[in-house]
XYZ file of C-alpha atoms in Angstrom:
390
model
C 10.859 51.902 63.912
C 14.092 52.510 64.574
C 16.584 49.993 64.533
C 16.538 47.247 67.671
C 18.269 44.030 68.127
C 16.568 40.384 68.974
C 19.710 38.776 71.075
C 19.739 35.352 69.655
C 22.575 34.173 70.893
C 21.365 32.159 74.258
C 17.956 32.939 75.576
C 16.837 35.050 72.425
C 15.232 37.859 74.131
C 15.001 41.540 73.411
C 18.698 42.531 73.998
C 18.136 46.218 73.583
C 16.878 49.256 71.492
C 13.889 50.848 70.781
C 11.193 50.644 72.707
C 7.697 50.799 72.133
C 6.119 52.945 74.284
C 8.517 55.501 73.742
C 6.984 56.166 69.809
C 2.269 56.387 69.838
C 2.834 55.003 66.402
C 4.640 52.312 67.183
C 2.689 51.412 70.546
C -0.416 50.883 68.965
C 1.435 48.666 66.242
C 2.632 46.985 68.638
C -0.230 46.621 70.906
C -2.515 45.259 67.487
C -0.177 43.019 66.269
C 0.563 41.528 70.180
C -3.984 41.120 70.526
C -3.898 40.107 67.346
C -2.098 37.024 68.047
C -4.330 36.240 71.661
C -7.395 36.816 69.057
C -6.888 34.797 66.313
C -9.078 31.640 68.086
C -11.952 33.972 67.966
C -11.944 34.993 64.847
C -11.068 32.157 63.157
C -14.255 30.277 64.105
C -16.220 33.279 63.779
C -14.468 33.458 59.883
C -14.467 29.663 59.169
C -17.396 27.872 60.466
C -19.634 29.682 62.243
C -21.165 31.813 58.781
C -20.983 28.782 57.206
C -23.220 27.319 60.264
C -26.054 30.078 59.919
C -25.768 29.744 55.819
C -25.795 26.149 55.595
C -29.165 26.233 58.282
C -31.035 28.810 55.660
C -30.582 26.635 53.293
C -33.370 24.514 52.628
C -34.609 21.738 54.637
C -34.231 19.043 51.601
C -30.619 20.440 50.733
C -29.440 20.453 54.644
C -30.947 16.438 54.924
C -28.635 15.996 52.179
C -25.626 17.353 52.709
C -25.964 16.011 56.166
C -25.506 12.843 55.095
C -22.195 10.460 54.528
C -20.285 11.285 52.673
C -20.115 14.595 53.034
C -21.165 14.978 56.211
C -20.639 19.251 56.313
C -21.348 19.611 59.554
C -19.193 17.238 60.175
C -16.360 18.336 58.021
C -17.214 22.793 59.939
C -16.737 20.952 63.902
C -13.092 19.051 62.138
C -12.612 22.932 61.173
C -13.400 24.050 64.885
C -10.317 21.200 65.958
C -8.190 22.055 63.208
C -8.568 26.006 64.891
C -7.869 24.514 67.805
C -4.856 23.369 66.791
C -2.988 26.910 64.971
C -4.656 28.667 67.959
C -2.070 27.165 70.372
C 0.659 28.215 68.209
C -0.339 31.451 68.115
C -0.791 32.600 71.677
C 2.625 30.179 72.636
C 3.538 33.707 70.291
C 0.866 36.380 72.043
C 2.163 34.856 76.201
C 6.539 35.440 75.707
C 5.673 38.284 72.751
C 4.603 40.608 75.399
C 7.596 39.980 78.017
C 9.665 40.307 74.756
C 9.077 43.598 73.419
C 7.673 45.833 75.875
C 4.563 45.603 75.991
C 2.404 45.267 79.287
C -0.491 42.544 79.184
C -3.389 44.307 81.877
C -4.892 40.932 84.215
C -8.055 43.173 84.389
C -11.033 42.318 81.465
C -11.627 45.502 80.764
C -7.951 46.449 80.576
C -7.559 43.498 77.637
C -10.606 44.695 76.561
C -9.529 47.994 75.511
C -6.380 46.675 74.075
C -7.903 44.168 71.998
C -10.281 46.975 70.552
C -6.776 48.504 68.519
C -6.942 45.240 66.342
C -7.553 46.056 62.787
C -8.934 43.498 60.315
C -5.758 43.825 58.472
C -3.977 42.809 61.940
C -6.340 40.067 61.905
C -5.478 38.535 58.267
C -1.158 39.363 59.249
C -1.872 36.742 61.887
C -3.569 34.105 59.485
C -0.878 34.904 57.032
C 1.657 34.513 59.391
C 1.121 31.534 60.274
C 0.824 29.948 57.495
C 3.974 30.791 56.681
C 5.183 28.606 59.343
C 4.505 25.364 56.831
C 6.305 27.352 54.626
C 9.452 28.512 57.028
C 9.696 25.318 59.751
C 7.661 22.219 58.481
C 9.494 19.411 57.034
C 7.052 19.664 53.593
C 8.223 23.097 53.340
C 11.069 22.099 52.193
C 10.404 22.079 49.042
C 9.916 25.523 48.429
C 12.444 26.311 50.541
C 14.656 24.201 48.523
C 14.333 26.208 45.309
C 14.203 29.918 47.009
C 16.962 29.380 49.955
C 19.258 26.529 48.169
C 20.795 28.312 45.584
C 21.805 31.345 48.632
C 23.004 28.423 50.123
C 24.645 26.949 46.833
C 26.120 30.113 46.411
C 27.871 30.544 49.909
C 29.327 27.146 49.878
C 30.585 27.428 46.441
C 32.679 31.319 47.483
C 33.232 30.492 51.167
C 32.927 27.052 51.592
C 36.741 26.031 51.695
C 37.342 28.778 54.739
C 38.242 27.575 57.753
C 35.456 27.309 60.529
C 37.264 30.885 62.248
C 37.645 32.316 58.527
C 33.731 31.284 58.030
C 32.711 32.986 60.813
C 34.158 35.992 59.897
C 31.893 35.801 56.648
C 28.990 38.493 57.849
C 25.844 37.780 56.210
C 22.484 40.180 56.289
C 19.493 39.109 54.882
C 16.387 41.878 55.370
C 12.706 40.859 54.653
C 13.925 37.857 56.780
C 10.616 36.829 57.800
C 10.091 33.908 60.288
C 14.339 33.722 60.115
C 14.744 30.475 58.858
C 17.167 31.631 56.486
C 19.177 33.528 58.736
C 19.448 30.476 60.538
C 20.336 28.323 58.275
C 23.025 30.299 57.284
C 24.054 30.368 60.635
C 23.974 27.104 60.982
C 26.383 26.725 58.184
C 29.131 28.046 59.361
C 28.615 32.303 58.582
C 27.558 35.057 60.780
C 23.916 35.741 59.280
C 21.990 38.504 60.566
C 18.048 39.149 60.038
C 16.354 42.236 59.616
C 12.916 42.258 59.886
C 10.169 45.101 59.353
C 6.955 43.746 60.640
C 6.022 42.779 64.452
C 3.565 40.368 63.317
C 6.532 38.476 61.897
C 9.349 39.673 64.267
C 6.846 38.460 67.353
C 5.963 34.736 65.363
C 10.547 34.461 64.526
C 11.036 35.261 67.961
C 8.129 32.400 69.662
C 9.410 30.295 67.233
C 13.756 30.529 67.410
C 13.642 30.833 71.676
C 10.990 29.431 73.040
C 10.094 26.724 70.959
C 10.795 23.538 73.568
C 11.226 21.195 71.202
C 10.985 20.526 67.682
C 7.733 18.934 66.094
C 5.481 20.632 68.959
C 3.098 21.998 68.039
C 0.196 20.185 65.214
C -0.484 22.863 62.496
C -3.181 23.260 59.924
C -1.979 25.479 56.998
C -4.825 25.668 54.973
C -8.255 25.580 56.410
C -8.148 29.348 55.994
C -10.583 28.609 52.498
C -12.819 26.419 51.314
C -12.220 26.751 47.642
C -10.250 24.986 44.949
C -9.508 21.291 47.882
C -10.213 17.950 45.990
C -10.309 17.214 48.578
C -11.664 17.607 52.860
C -8.408 15.614 54.105
C -6.306 18.058 51.951
C -7.853 20.917 53.636
C -7.438 19.639 56.754
C -3.868 18.205 56.733
C -2.052 18.967 59.687
C 2.360 19.549 59.441
C 4.516 18.923 62.393
C 6.550 22.549 63.467
C 9.249 23.318 63.880
C 11.283 20.481 61.927
C 13.772 20.625 64.397
C 14.601 22.839 67.003
C 16.102 25.757 66.403
C 16.906 27.398 69.920
C 18.932 23.908 70.856
C 21.379 24.662 66.784
C 22.017 28.497 68.176
C 23.539 26.919 71.101
C 26.576 25.560 68.925
C 26.761 28.555 66.368
C 29.028 31.123 69.438
C 26.831 34.333 68.921
C 27.508 34.357 64.869
C 23.351 35.050 64.971
C 21.106 37.863 65.457
C 17.064 40.006 64.117
C 17.254 43.529 63.773
C 13.884 45.100 63.464
C 13.844 48.119 61.470
C 12.745 49.322 58.542
C 15.789 48.615 56.005
C 16.699 51.731 54.432
C 16.555 53.295 57.609
C 18.594 50.408 59.344
C 21.311 50.143 57.193
C 21.448 53.059 54.654
C 24.013 55.512 57.262
C 27.253 55.245 57.391
C 27.200 53.513 60.941
C 26.291 50.644 58.279
C 29.220 51.033 56.127
C 30.856 47.735 54.946
C 29.654 45.886 57.797
C 28.538 42.933 55.408
C 30.304 40.793 52.904
C 27.076 39.329 51.939
C 23.604 40.791 51.835
C 21.113 37.886 50.628
C 17.631 39.057 49.088
C 14.402 36.296 48.580
C 11.985 37.768 47.442
C 12.849 40.398 48.771
C 13.288 43.206 46.775
C 9.716 43.976 45.397
C 8.688 45.007 48.716
C 10.397 48.478 47.825
C 8.803 51.516 46.791
C 12.198 52.324 46.045
C 13.947 49.935 44.310
C 17.245 52.876 44.450
C 17.008 53.687 48.128
C 17.173 49.984 48.182
C 20.004 49.002 46.029
C 21.425 52.943 47.735
C 21.265 50.652 51.042
C 22.909 47.169 49.630
C 25.845 49.187 48.271
C 26.294 51.118 51.699
C 26.512 47.827 54.107
C 28.327 45.600 51.922
C 32.164 45.657 52.204
C 34.126 46.330 49.326
C 34.240 43.677 46.461
C 31.023 42.323 48.880
C 28.120 39.859 46.736
C 24.517 40.557 46.311
C 22.201 37.258 46.614
C 19.473 37.867 44.894
C 15.650 34.991 44.825
C 12.784 36.752 43.761
C 9.299 37.954 41.765
C 9.040 41.551 41.005
C 5.534 42.039 42.828
C 6.483 45.229 43.129
C 3.759 45.812 46.903
C 2.458 49.267 46.481
C 1.768 49.656 42.992
C -1.987 49.466 43.972
C -1.630 51.962 47.663
C 0.225 54.283 48.275
C 3.785 53.098 50.711
C 4.193 54.596 53.723
C 5.569 57.680 54.661
C 9.886 56.980 55.053
C 12.462 59.529 55.441
C 13.613 60.140 51.886
C 10.036 60.615 51.229
C 6.714 58.319 50.042
C 6.926 58.684 46.435
C 7.362 55.016 44.778
C 7.516 53.909 41.311
C 7.391 50.024 39.331
C 10.240 48.975 36.386
C 10.391 45.724 34.639
C 13.030 43.089 34.954
C 14.809 44.325 32.157
C 14.860 47.906 34.120
C 16.081 46.330 36.833
C 19.088 44.826 35.504
C 19.557 47.881 33.555
C 19.745 50.000 37.297
C 21.976 47.607 39.076
C 25.293 49.179 36.802
C 23.913 52.124 37.693
C 24.594 51.584 41.868
C 28.159 50.067 41.324
C 27.345 46.145 40.716
C 27.985 43.754 38.540
C 26.309 41.022 37.802
C 28.414 38.064 37.397
C 25.628 34.815 38.175
C 22.085 35.194 37.093
C 19.382 32.248 36.988
C 16.024 31.080 37.477
C 13.342 29.052 39.379
C 9.912 28.379 39.464
C 8.105 28.364 42.220
C 5.311 28.914 44.858
C 4.727 31.200 48.281
C 3.380 29.061 50.644
C 1.489 27.303 47.971
C -0.735 24.259 48.800
C 0.217 21.720 46.138
C -2.274 19.765 46.069
C -4.927 22.317 45.170
C -7.181 22.349 42.582
C -5.387 26.247 41.639
C -1.876 27.050 42.054
C -0.017 29.749 41.385
C 3.669 29.521 40.561
C 6.353 32.232 40.244
C 9.577 32.277 37.518
C 11.957 34.210 39.709
C 15.124 35.265 39.012
C 17.660 34.619 40.194
C 21.098 36.777 40.432
C 24.892 37.376 42.114
C 26.085 41.165 41.986
C 29.812 42.064 43.135
C 30.533 45.650 44.686
C 32.597 47.290 42.348
C-alpha cells in the first residue's frame, strides 16, 4: 500500500493519496474489507446462533426440554445474542456506508453488482471485522480505559515529563508518529494533549473503522456494543457474555476541532511510508505500542524509526514480542520477504546497533482487548522503554 493521508482537521475524509482502483490488488483488498463490514450481520447470525440452534435441535428431546426450562432457557439466550448482533451490526454497517466514499470505492446500487463484490469477501475479512468491532471496546469505551491506562499511559506520561512545561505553541511543534495506530485512540489522545500527532496504519479494516469513529460518529455514547458475544466459552454468566458498553466514550470530532489540525492519519506500510529520504527527520517522537512484533524484519523497522526521527529524537515503546509472522510467510515487501524472530534480550542488544541509547525501562502487565470477567484471561508482561537517537 502506498501512502495516503486522512485529513482529520475538519471533515476527516480521505484528502489525497492512493486510489484503490489504480492497483488491482489494492482494489480487491479495499473492496473485500469494505464489503465484509456489510456482511457482518449475516455472518454473525449464521455462525453464532443459527448453527447453535441446528445443533440444539439435534439433541435428544429430553435434553432439549431440560435446556429450554428456566433458569437456563438456552434458546432464549440465543435470541438475546441475536439482539446483541443487531446492535453490533448498526456500527458495522455505519462503517460500511462512510468508508465507500472516503476510500473512493463505488458501491453498486443493483443487487447483482453487490452480490458480485460480496463474493470477494474472504473468511479472513470477516474475522477481521469481528476483531475490529471488539477492539472498539479497548480504544473507544469508558470500560476500555483500564487497558488504555496500562498501554498508552506510559507514553502519555513520558511525553508530559519531557515536554509538558512547553508553551502551547512549542508543544504543538513536537511531532509524534504512532505506527500501527489501529483505531486511532493513542494518536488522538496525543493530539488532544497539545502535541502534533500522526497515526499510521496499514490495515484497510482498521482504517475504515478509525475513519468512521474519528470523522462520522455524531455524539458520545452513540452506539451500543456487545464486545464478548463472539465466543460462548469461559463465561461466568450470560449477563457477562452479553454485557453492553457504549462507544465512543467521547465525541472525537468535537475535540479534534479544537486542535488546529494537529492530528492526521496516514495509510501505508510503515517501512515504505517512512524509510525514504522525504521522511528523514520529520518527527521528534515515535511511539510504538503493541507494534514492533508486527515486523517480519525488525532491522527494517529500526532503520525506519531512526530515519524518521530528528537528531536526539525519542522512541517510546510498549508491548510484547508476539512475532506475527512466526508461523506463516510474511507479505512481499520492497526489501524482500525474509523474516526472523528474536528474544527480548536480543532485541535490546540490537537497538544500540541502530544508533539508539535506551535511557529508561519498565514493564506492564496487560491483556489485549481482554474480558476481565472471563474464566480465562491472557496477560502479557509487556516491555516499556524510552530510547534516544544518538
